[in-house]
């Protein structure tokens, strides 16, 4: 990537644009005050790069080149289309910025403003995700539609509507004030985490695009951490994603079947991601301003620490879940906590806690899967089989279904060879 | 400056008793005072119950008069305030003050055009 070296491949140009697109669009949104114009301008710059870079080589600062070219192309475009008065006004606006080309500082990065605009609570949650991926991630409408399993026309419509609302309702393009920040930041973090989870809970759809979503979420997480290094929950989310991602390779067999955490080949965990995630968790602990993402990251860090599943420090995990439950007392956190209880106090104690969640979680397959596992460990096979069936009824995820079917089958064959199952305990 | 209409969504039925209503009206007046002091107040009005509405419907050369309201619903727009604000965040901040004072949902709508201000 030395400057001026010729023979830049199309793939290389794509990569540079993927990396720099968010910054360029963000700067252009500030200059033009219009998201659509900004996107068009950056697209024009990309078209020009595809023409010029293969022979001329990469410019010394690709990001600077993209922004300058996009800005010049938008001036051209506005002049060409200046039949309408407001386009004149926009052209004038652009010239007003002529003397301030190097305004992008670390203090108030345009990308940060754009993230807060995309994640404004006045926008529908699915629009926030789509806009963030489109404007900052640089994913095409088709890619986003594909990842979220909706028709491309539906996704296009959502994006148009969201951009229209930003323009017409005047959703401001800025980072919220200090007093609003914690509340608004939560929304931003949940969008990034949603993108990550959408990629992580793969199985249906095109795997490639979904792995791409994890990478995109981590990239956005790194960007937020770089732009807001003093917000511990930002770091917590990044660490949580890195530690979760570190297990990706071990999480499925070559043919795509699900492998439980306890059964994973820990040799296949990504040590570099674990080291990075754990370092961030330690930095968060030193700050001592815990939040839900930091605690979930810490739980994952404890798992990563154990050389074998048996060596897992479950009492520490249970303490962390106590802490998490105190901050976010949701039934799902209670369910996860019960899994830790089973390891520390035994399945009997865990089962009574899980049963207490029945009214809240009956529709969730995980509730029944956890219950099934506890019943199996307590030797209550017939009830366990029924719980596995309840779990199967509640998930459409192919890998999950295969996993549950295998567990149920194991139990059936165990029961056949166990004479005790002849007597009672069938409810 | 952008104009926004803040509409108050009120359930149909009996008007609350004076003991309930009085502190609400006091809080509402305080928000209105604050709006005026900030120079953001444009126009406001309160509505009678939908049973008092009349609908006019154009048909051929005529306009037919019928008993209203146009849309039946459990809630109706009980009142509205038009304000000036630089952007949605500022308008939402006023909307929050109204919602807290009135203890009812408030919808914030950007206006496409208007002749006031």
Coordinates of C-alpha atoms in Angstrom, one line a residue:
Chain A
X1 CA 0.0 0.0 0.0
X2 CA 2.8 2.5 -0.7
X3 CA 1.6 5.7 -2.2
X4 CA 1.7 6.0 -5.9
X5 CA 2.4 2.3 -6.5
X6 CA 0.5 1.2 -9.6
X7 CA -1.6 -1.9 -10.1
X8 CA -4.3 -1.5 -7.5
X9 CA -6.8 -4.3 -7.8
X10 CA -10.5 -3.9 -7.8
X11 CA -10.7 -5.8 -4.6
X12 CA -8.3 -3.4 -3.0
X13 CA -10.3 -0.4 -4.1
X14 CA -13.5 -2.1 -2.7
X15 CA -11.7 -2.7 0.6
X16 CA -10.5 0.9 0.9
X17 CA -14.0 2.1 0.2
X18 CA -15.6 -0.3 2.7
X19 CA -13.2 1.0 5.3
X20 CA -13.4 4.7 4.5
X21 CA -17.0 5.0 3.3
X22 CA -18.5 5.7 6.8
X23 CA -16.1 8.6 7.4
X24 CA -16.6 10.1 3.9
X25 CA -20.4 9.9 4.1
X26 CA -20.3 11.4 7.6
X27 CA -18.2 14.4 6.5
X28 CA -20.3 14.9 3.4
X29 CA -23.5 14.8 5.4
X30 CA -22.1 17.6 7.5
X31 CA -21.0 19.6 4.4
X32 CA -24.2 19.0 2.4
X33 CA -26.8 18.7 5.2
X34 CA -28.4 15.9 3.1
X35 CA -27.9 12.2 3.5
X36 CA -28.9 11.2 0.0
X37 CA -26.6 13.8 -1.7
X38 CA -23.8 12.7 0.6
X39 CA -24.3 9.0 -0.5
X40 CA -24.5 10.0 -4.1
X41 CA -21.3 12.0 -3.9
X42 CA -19.3 9.2 -2.2
X43 CA -20.7 6.8 -4.9
X44 CA -19.4 9.2 -7.6
X45 CA -16.0 9.3 -5.9
X46 CA -15.9 5.4 -5.9
X47 CA -16.7 5.3 -9.6
X48 CA -13.9 7.8 -10.2
X49 CA -11.5 5.7 -8.1
X50 CA -12.3 2.6 -10.1
X51 CA -11.3 4.5 -13.2
X52 CA -8.2 6.1 -11.9
X53 CA -6.6 4.1 -9.2
X54 CA -5.7 0.9 -11.2
X55 CA -3.3 2.9 -13.3
X56 CA -2.4 5.9 -11.0
X57 CA -2.0 3.8 -7.8
X58 CA -3.5 4.5 -4.4
X59 CA -3.3 8.1 -3.4
X60 CA -1.2 9.0 -0.3
X61 CA -4.3 9.5 1.8
X62 CA -7.2 7.4 0.3
X63 CA -9.6 8.8 2.8
X64 CA -8.7 12.4 2.0
X65 CA -8.9 11.7 -1.7
X66 CA -12.4 10.2 -1.3
X67 CA -13.7 13.1 0.7
X68 CA -12.2 15.8 -1.6
X69 CA -13.3 14.0 -4.7
X70 CA -16.8 13.4 -3.3
X71 CA -17.0 17.1 -2.4
X72 CA -15.9 18.2 -5.8
X73 CA -18.3 15.8 -7.5
X74 CA -21.2 17.1 -5.4
X75 CA -20.4 20.7 -6.4
X76 CA -20.4 19.5 -10.1
X77 CA -23.7 17.7 -9.5
X78 CA -25.3 20.6 -7.8
X79 CA -24.2 23.0 -10.5
X80 CA -25.6 20.7 -13.1
X81 CA -28.9 20.3 -11.4
X82 CA -29.1 23.9 -10.2
X83 CA -32.4 24.5 -11.7
X84 CA -33.9 24.4 -8.3
X85 CA -33.3 27.2 -5.8
X86 CA -32.4 24.9 -2.9
X87 CA -29.6 23.3 -5.0
X88 CA -28.1 26.8 -5.4
X89 CA -28.3 27.2 -1.7
X90 CA -26.5 23.9 -1.2
X91 CA -23.8 24.8 -3.7
X92 CA -23.3 28.1 -1.8
X93 CA -23.1 26.1 1.4
X94 CA -20.3 23.9 0.0
X95 CA -18.2 26.9 -1.0
X96 CA -18.6 28.3 2.5
X97 CA -16.5 25.3 3.7
X98 CA -13.8 25.9 1.1
X99 CA -11.3 27.1 3.6
X100 CA -11.9 24.4 6.2
X101 CA -10.9 21.1 4.6
X102 CA -9.1 19.6 7.6
X103 CA -11.9 20.0 10.1
X104 CA -12.1 16.3 11.0
X105 CA -10.7 16.1 14.4
X106 CA -10.8 13.4 17.0
X107 CA -12.9 15.6 19.4
X108 CA -16.1 15.6 17.5
X109 CA -15.8 13.0 14.7
X110 CA -18.5 13.3 12.0
X111 CA -19.0 9.5 12.2
X112 CA -20.0 9.8 15.9
X113 CA -22.6 12.4 14.9
X114 CA -23.8 10.2 12.1
X115 CA -24.1 7.1 14.5
X116 CA -26.3 9.1 16.9
X117 CA -28.4 10.4 14.0
X118 CA -28.9 6.9 12.6
X119 CA -29.8 5.5 16.1
X120 CA -32.1 8.4 17.1
X121 CA -35.0 7.0 19.3
X122 CA -37.5 8.8 17.0
X123 CA -36.6 6.2 14.3
X124 CA -38.1 2.7 14.3
X125 CA -35.6 0.2 15.8
X126 CA -35.2 -1.8 12.5
X127 CA -34.6 1.4 10.6
X128 CA -31.8 2.4 13.1
X129 CA -30.0 -0.9 12.3
X130 CA -30.5 -0.6 8.6
X131 CA -29.3 3.0 8.5
X132 CA -26.3 2.4 10.6
X133 CA -25.2 -0.5 8.4
X134 CA -25.9 1.5 5.2
X135 CA -24.3 4.8 6.1
X136 CA -21.5 3.7 8.4
X137 CA -20.9 0.1 7.4
X138 CA -21.3 0.8 3.7
X139 CA -23.4 -2.3 3.2
X140 CA -25.7 -2.2 0.1
X141 CA -29.4 -2.3 0.5
X142 CA -29.5 -5.8 -0.9
X143 CA -26.9 -7.0 1.6
X144 CA -28.9 -5.6 4.6
X145 CA -32.2 -7.0 3.2
X146 CA -30.5 -10.4 2.8
X147 CA -29.1 -10.4 6.3
X148 CA -32.4 -9.4 7.9
X149 CA -34.4 -11.8 5.7
X150 CA -36.7 -9.2 4.2
X151 CA -37.3 -8.4 0.5
X152 CA -34.9 -5.8 -0.9
X153 CA -37.9 -3.5 -1.8
X154 CA -39.0 -3.6 1.9
X155 CA -35.5 -2.6 3.0
X156 CA -35.2 0.1 0.4
X157 CA -38.5 1.5 1.6
X158 CA -37.4 1.5 5.2
X159 CA -34.3 3.4 4.3
X160 CA -36.1 6.0 2.3
X161 CA -38.6 6.5 5.0
X162 CA -35.9 6.8 7.7
X163 CA -33.9 9.3 5.7
X164 CA -37.1 11.2 4.9
X165 CA -37.9 11.4 8.6
X166 CA -34.4 12.7 9.4
X167 CA -34.9 15.4 6.8
X168 CA -38.5 16.4 7.4
X169 CA -38.7 16.1 11.2
X170 CA -35.2 17.7 11.4
X171 CA -33.5 15.0 13.4
X172 CA -30.3 16.8 14.3
X173 CA -27.0 15.7 13.2
X174 CA -25.1 15.9 16.4
X175 CA -23.8 14.0 19.5
X176 CA -26.4 14.6 22.3
X177 CA -25.6 16.8 25.3
X178 CA -23.8 15.4 28.3
X179 CA -27.1 15.0 30.2
X180 CA -28.8 13.0 27.4
X181 CA -25.7 11.0 26.6
X182 CA -26.2 7.9 28.8
X183 CA -29.7 7.4 27.6
X184 CA -29.0 7.9 24.0
X185 CA -25.7 5.9 24.1
X186 CA -27.7 2.9 25.3
X187 CA -29.7 3.0 22.1
X188 CA -26.5 3.2 20.0
X189 CA -24.9 0.3 21.8
X190 CA -28.1 -1.8 21.5
X191 CA -28.1 -1.2 17.7
X192 CA -24.5 -2.4 17.4
X193 CA -25.1 -5.4 19.6
X194 CA -28.3 -6.3 17.6
X195 CA -26.2 -6.2 14.4
X196 CA -23.7 -8.5 16.1
X197 CA -26.3 -11.0 17.3
X198 CA -28.0 -11.1 14.0
X199 CA -24.7 -12.3 12.6
X200 CA -23.9 -14.6 15.5
X201 CA -27.2 -16.4 15.6
X202 CA -26.5 -17.6 12.1
X203 CA -27.8 -20.8 10.5
X204 CA -30.5 -19.7 8.1
X205 CA -29.7 -17.5 5.2
X206 CA -26.3 -16.9 3.6
X207 CA -23.6 -17.6 6.2
X208 CA -21.1 -15.3 4.5
X209 CA -23.2 -12.2 4.8
X210 CA -24.0 -13.0 8.4
X211 CA -20.3 -13.4 9.4
X212 CA -19.9 -10.1 7.7
X213 CA -22.4 -8.6 10.1
X214 CA -20.4 -9.8 13.1
X215 CA -17.3 -8.2 11.6
X216 CA -19.2 -5.0 10.9
X217 CA -20.6 -4.8 14.4
X218 CA -17.1 -5.3 15.8
X219 CA -15.7 -2.6 13.5
X220 CA -18.5 -0.2 14.7
X221 CA -17.7 -1.2 18.3
X222 CA -14.0 -0.4 17.7
X223 CA -15.0 2.9 16.1
X224 CA -17.2 3.8 19.1
X225 CA -14.4 2.8 21.5
X226 CA -11.9 4.9 19.6
X227 CA -14.3 7.9 19.6
X228 CA -15.7 7.5 23.1
X229 CA -12.8 6.0 25.1
X230 CA -14.2 7.3 28.4
X231 CA -17.5 5.4 28.3
X232 CA -17.0 2.0 30.0
X233 CA -20.1 0.4 28.6
X234 CA -18.8 1.2 25.1
X235 CA -15.6 -0.8 26.0
X236 CA -17.7 -3.4 27.7
X237 CA -19.7 -4.0 24.5
X238 CA -16.6 -4.3 22.4
X239 CA -15.0 -6.8 24.9
X240 CA -18.3 -8.8 24.9
X241 CA -18.3 -9.0 21.1
X242 CA -14.6 -9.9 20.9
X243 CA -14.8 -12.7 23.5
X244 CA -18.0 -14.1 21.9
X245 CA -16.5 -13.9 18.4
X246 CA -13.3 -15.7 19.7
X247 CA -15.4 -18.9 20.0
X248 CA -16.9 -18.8 16.5
X249 CA -14.8 -21.5 14.9
X250 CA -15.4 -23.9 17.8
X251 CA -19.1 -23.3 18.0
X252 CA -20.1 -25.4 15.0
X253 CA -18.9 -28.7 13.5
X254 CA -17.6 -28.7 9.9
X255 CA -21.1 -29.6 8.8
X256 CA -22.7 -26.8 10.7
X257 CA -24.0 -28.6 13.8
X258 CA -24.1 -26.7 17.1
X259 CA -21.4 -27.4 19.7
X260 CA -22.2 -26.5 23.3
X261 CA -19.7 -24.3 25.2
X262 CA -18.9 -27.3 27.4
X263 CA -18.1 -29.5 24.4
X264 CA -16.1 -27.0 22.4
X265 CA -12.5 -27.7 21.3
X266 CA -10.8 -24.8 23.2
X267 CA -7.8 -25.1 20.9
X268 CA -9.9 -23.6 18.2
X269 CA -10.7 -20.5 20.2
X270 CA -9.1 -17.3 18.8
X271 CA -6.4 -16.5 21.4
X272 CA -5.7 -13.0 20.0
X273 CA -9.4 -11.9 20.3
X274 CA -9.5 -13.4 23.8
X275 CA -6.4 -11.5 24.9
X276 CA -7.8 -8.3 23.5
X277 CA -11.2 -8.8 25.1
X278 CA -9.7 -9.8 28.5
X279 CA -7.4 -6.7 28.5
X280 CA -10.5 -4.5 27.9
X281 CA -12.4 -6.3 30.7
X282 CA -9.5 -5.7 33.1
X283 CA -9.4 -2.0 32.1
X284 CA -13.1 -1.8 32.8
X285 CA -12.7 -3.4 36.2
X286 CA -10.1 -0.8 37.1
X287 CA -12.6 2.0 36.4
X288 CA -15.2 0.3 38.6
X289 CA -18.3 1.7 36.8
X290 CA -20.0 -1.6 35.9
X291 CA -22.9 -1.9 33.5
X292 CA -24.7 -4.8 31.8
X293 CA -22.3 -5.0 28.8
X294 CA -19.2 -5.0 31.0
X295 CA -20.6 -7.7 33.3
X296 CA -21.6 -9.9 30.3
X297 CA -18.0 -9.4 29.0
X298 CA -16.6 -10.3 32.4
X299 CA -18.7 -13.6 32.4
X300 CA -17.3 -14.4 28.9
X301 CA -13.8 -13.6 30.1
X302 CA -14.2 -16.1 33.0
X303 CA -15.2 -18.8 30.4
X304 CA -12.2 -17.9 28.2
X305 CA -9.9 -18.3 31.2
X306 CA -10.7 -21.9 31.7
X307 CA -8.4 -24.4 30.0
X308 CA -11.2 -27.0 30.2
X309 CA -14.9 -26.8 30.7
X310 CA -14.5 -28.5 34.1
X311 CA -12.0 -25.9 35.2
X312 CA -14.6 -23.1 34.7
X313 CA -14.9 -20.8 37.8
X314 CA -18.7 -21.1 38.1
X315 CA -18.9 -19.4 41.5
X316 CA -17.4 -16.3 40.0
X317 CA -19.8 -16.5 37.1
X318 CA -22.7 -16.9 39.5
X319 CA -21.5 -13.8 41.4
X320 CA -21.4 -11.9 38.1
X321 CA -24.9 -13.0 37.2
X322 CA -26.1 -11.8 40.6
X323 CA -24.6 -8.5 39.8
X324 CA -26.1 -8.5 36.3
X325 CA -29.5 -9.5 37.6
X326 CA -29.4 -6.6 40.1
X327 CA -28.9 -4.2 37.2
X328 CA -31.2 -5.8 34.6
X329 CA -33.7 -8.1 36.4
X330 CA -35.1 -9.8 33.2
X331 CA -36.4 -13.3 33.0
X332 CA -33.6 -14.2 30.4
X333 CA -30.9 -13.0 32.8
X334 CA -32.6 -15.1 35.5
X335 CA -32.6 -18.1 33.2
X336 CA -28.8 -17.7 32.5
X337 CA -28.2 -17.3 36.2
X338 CA -30.0 -20.6 36.8
X339 CA -27.5 -22.3 34.5
X340 CA -24.7 -21.1 36.8
X341 CA -26.7 -22.1 39.9
X342 CA -26.9 -25.6 38.5
X343 CA -23.1 -25.7 38.3
X344 CA -22.5 -24.3 41.8
X345 CA -25.5 -25.7 43.8
X346 CA -26.6 -28.6 41.6
X347 CA -29.5 -29.1 39.2
X348 CA -32.2 -29.5 41.9
X349 CA -31.7 -25.9 43.1
X350 CA -31.5 -24.6 39.5
X351 CA -34.7 -26.4 38.4
X352 CA -36.9 -24.7 41.0
X353 CA -35.5 -21.3 39.8
X354 CA -36.2 -22.2 36.2
X355 CA -39.7 -23.5 36.9
X356 CA -40.5 -20.1 38.5
X357 CA -39.9 -18.5 35.1
X358 CA -42.5 -20.6 33.3
X359 CA -45.1 -17.9 32.9
X360 CA -42.5 -15.4 31.5
X361 CA -40.6 -17.6 29.2
X362 CA -42.9 -20.4 28.1
X363 CA -42.6 -19.2 24.5
X364 CA -38.8 -19.3 24.5
X365 CA -37.1 -22.5 23.3
X366 CA -34.1 -21.8 25.6
X367 CA -36.3 -22.0 28.7
X368 CA -37.4 -25.5 27.7
X369 CA -33.9 -26.5 26.6
X370 CA -32.4 -25.5 29.9
X371 CA -35.2 -27.2 31.8
X372 CA -34.7 -30.4 29.7
X373 CA -31.0 -30.4 30.5
X374 CA -31.7 -30.1 34.3
X375 CA -34.3 -32.8 34.2
X376 CA -31.9 -35.1 32.3
X377 CA -29.2 -34.5 35.0
X378 CA -31.8 -35.3 37.7
X379 CA -32.6 -38.6 36.0
X380 CA -36.1 -37.5 35.2
X381 CA -35.9 -38.7 31.6
X382 CA -39.5 -38.8 30.6
X383 CA -40.0 -35.2 31.7
X384 CA -36.7 -34.2 30.0
X385 CA -37.9 -35.7 26.7
X386 CA -41.1 -33.7 27.0
X387 CA -39.2 -30.5 27.7
X388 CA -36.9 -31.2 24.6
X389 CA -40.1 -31.5 22.5
X390 CA -41.4 -28.3 23.9
X391 CA -38.1 -26.6 23.0
X392 CA -38.3 -28.1 19.5
X393 CA -41.7 -26.7 19.0
X394 CA -40.5 -23.2 19.7
X395 CA -37.5 -22.8 17.4
X396 CA -37.1 -22.7 13.6
X397 CA -33.4 -22.5 13.8
X398 CA -32.0 -25.6 11.9
X399 CA -28.9 -26.0 14.0
X400 CA -30.7 -25.6 17.2
X401 CA -33.3 -28.1 16.1
X402 CA -30.7 -30.7 15.2
X403 CA -29.0 -30.2 18.5
X404 CA -32.2 -30.6 20.4
X405 CA -33.2 -33.7 18.4
X406 CA -29.8 -35.3 19.1
X407 CA -30.2 -34.6 22.8
X408 CA -33.6 -36.1 22.9
X409 CA -32.4 -39.2 20.9
X410 CA -29.5 -39.7 23.4
X411 CA -32.0 -39.7 26.2
X412 CA -34.3 -42.1 24.5
X413 CA -31.5 -44.7 23.9
X414 CA -30.3 -44.2 27.5
X415 CA -33.9 -44.9 28.8
X416 CA -34.2 -48.1 26.8
X417 CA -31.1 -49.5 28.4
X418 CA -32.1 -48.3 31.9
X419 CA -34.6 -50.6 33.7
X420 CA -35.5 -47.9 36.2
X421 CA -37.4 -46.1 33.5
X422 CA -40.0 -48.9 33.5
X423 CA -41.7 -47.7 36.6
X424 CA -42.9 -44.3 37.6
X425 CA -42.1 -40.7 36.6
X426 CA -44.1 -40.5 33.4
X427 CA -46.3 -37.5 34.1
Chain B
X1 CA -36.8 27.3 12.7
X2 CA -39.2 24.5 12.1
X3 CA -42.8 24.4 13.3
X4 CA -44.0 21.4 15.2
X5 CA -47.5 20.5 16.3
X6 CA -47.7 18.8 19.6
X7 CA -51.0 16.9 19.9
X8 CA -52.4 15.6 23.2
X9 CA -54.1 12.2 22.9
X10 CA -56.9 12.0 25.4
X11 CA -59.2 9.0 26.2
X12 CA -62.9 9.5 25.5
X13 CA -65.3 9.6 28.4
X14 CA -66.0 11.6 31.6
X15 CA -63.9 14.6 32.3
X16 CA -61.8 13.9 35.5
X17 CA -62.9 15.5 38.7
X18 CA -61.7 19.1 39.6
X19 CA -59.3 17.7 42.2
X20 CA -57.5 15.6 39.6
X21 CA -57.7 18.3 36.9
X22 CA -56.6 21.4 38.9
X23 CA -52.9 20.4 39.5
X24 CA -52.7 19.3 35.8
X25 CA -53.9 22.6 34.5
X26 CA -51.5 24.4 36.8
X27 CA -48.6 22.3 35.5
X28 CA -49.8 22.8 31.9
X29 CA -49.9 26.6 32.4
X30 CA -46.4 26.5 33.8
X31 CA -45.1 24.8 30.6
X32 CA -47.0 27.3 28.4
X33 CA -45.4 30.1 30.4
X34 CA -42.0 28.6 29.8
X35 CA -42.7 28.2 26.1
X36 CA -43.8 31.9 25.8
X37 CA -40.7 33.0 27.7
X38 CA -38.5 31.1 25.4
X39 CA -40.2 32.6 22.3
X40 CA -41.2 29.1 21.1
X41 CA -44.9 29.4 21.6
X42 CA -46.9 29.9 18.4
X43 CA -50.5 28.8 18.9
X44 CA -52.5 26.4 21.1
X45 CA -56.0 25.2 21.5
X46 CA -58.1 22.6 23.4
X47 CA -60.9 20.5 22.0
X48 CA -64.4 19.6 23.2
X49 CA -65.4 15.9 23.2
X50 CA -65.8 14.2 19.8
X51 CA -69.5 14.0 20.3
X52 CA -69.5 17.7 19.4
X53 CA -67.8 17.3 16.0
X54 CA -69.4 17.7 12.6
X55 CA -68.1 16.2 9.4
X56 CA -68.4 17.9 6.0
X57 CA -68.0 15.6 3.0
X58 CA -67.8 16.8 -0.6
X59 CA -70.0 14.8 -2.9
X60 CA -70.6 15.9 -6.5
X61 CA -71.5 19.6 -6.3
X62 CA -72.7 19.4 -2.8
X63 CA -71.1 19.2 0.6
X64 CA -72.9 16.8 2.9
X65 CA -73.1 17.5 6.6
X66 CA -73.1 14.7 9.1
X67 CA -72.7 14.1 12.7
X68 CA -69.0 13.5 13.6
X69 CA -66.4 12.5 14.5
X70 CA -64.7 11.5 11.2
X71 CA -62.8 8.6 12.8
X72 CA -64.1 6.6 15.8
X73 CA -61.5 5.8 18.4
X74 CA -60.9 5.3 22.0
X75 CA -58.6 8.3 22.0
X76 CA -59.0 11.7 20.4
X77 CA -56.9 14.8 20.0
X78 CA -57.9 16.7 23.1
X79 CA -55.7 19.7 22.3
X80 CA -52.7 20.9 20.5
X81 CA -49.9 23.4 20.6
X82 CA -47.9 24.7 17.7
X83 CA -44.3 25.6 18.6
X84 CA -41.1 26.8 16.9
X85 CA -38.0 24.7 17.5
X86 CA -34.6 24.5 15.8
X87 CA -34.8 20.7 15.5
X88 CA -36.6 17.5 16.6
X89 CA -34.6 17.1 19.8
X90 CA -35.7 20.6 20.9
X91 CA -39.3 19.9 20.0
X92 CA -39.2 16.5 21.8
X93 CA -37.9 18.3 24.9
X94 CA -41.0 20.5 24.9
X95 CA -43.1 17.5 24.2
X96 CA -41.7 15.7 27.2
X97 CA -42.6 18.7 29.4
X98 CA -46.2 18.6 28.1
X99 CA -46.5 14.8 28.5
X100 CA -45.3 15.1 32.2
X101 CA -47.6 18.0 32.9
X102 CA -50.7 16.6 31.3
X103 CA -50.0 12.9 32.1
X104 CA -51.2 11.9 28.7
X105 CA -49.4 10.8 25.5
X106 CA -48.2 13.6 23.3
X107 CA -47.4 13.2 19.6
X108 CA -44.8 15.6 18.0
X109 CA -45.5 16.3 14.3
X110 CA -43.2 18.4 12.1
X111 CA -45.3 20.8 10.0
X112 CA -44.7 20.9 6.3
X113 CA -45.7 24.5 5.9
X114 CA -47.5 27.1 8.0
X115 CA -48.1 30.8 7.9
X116 CA -47.3 31.7 11.5
X117 CA -44.0 33.2 12.4

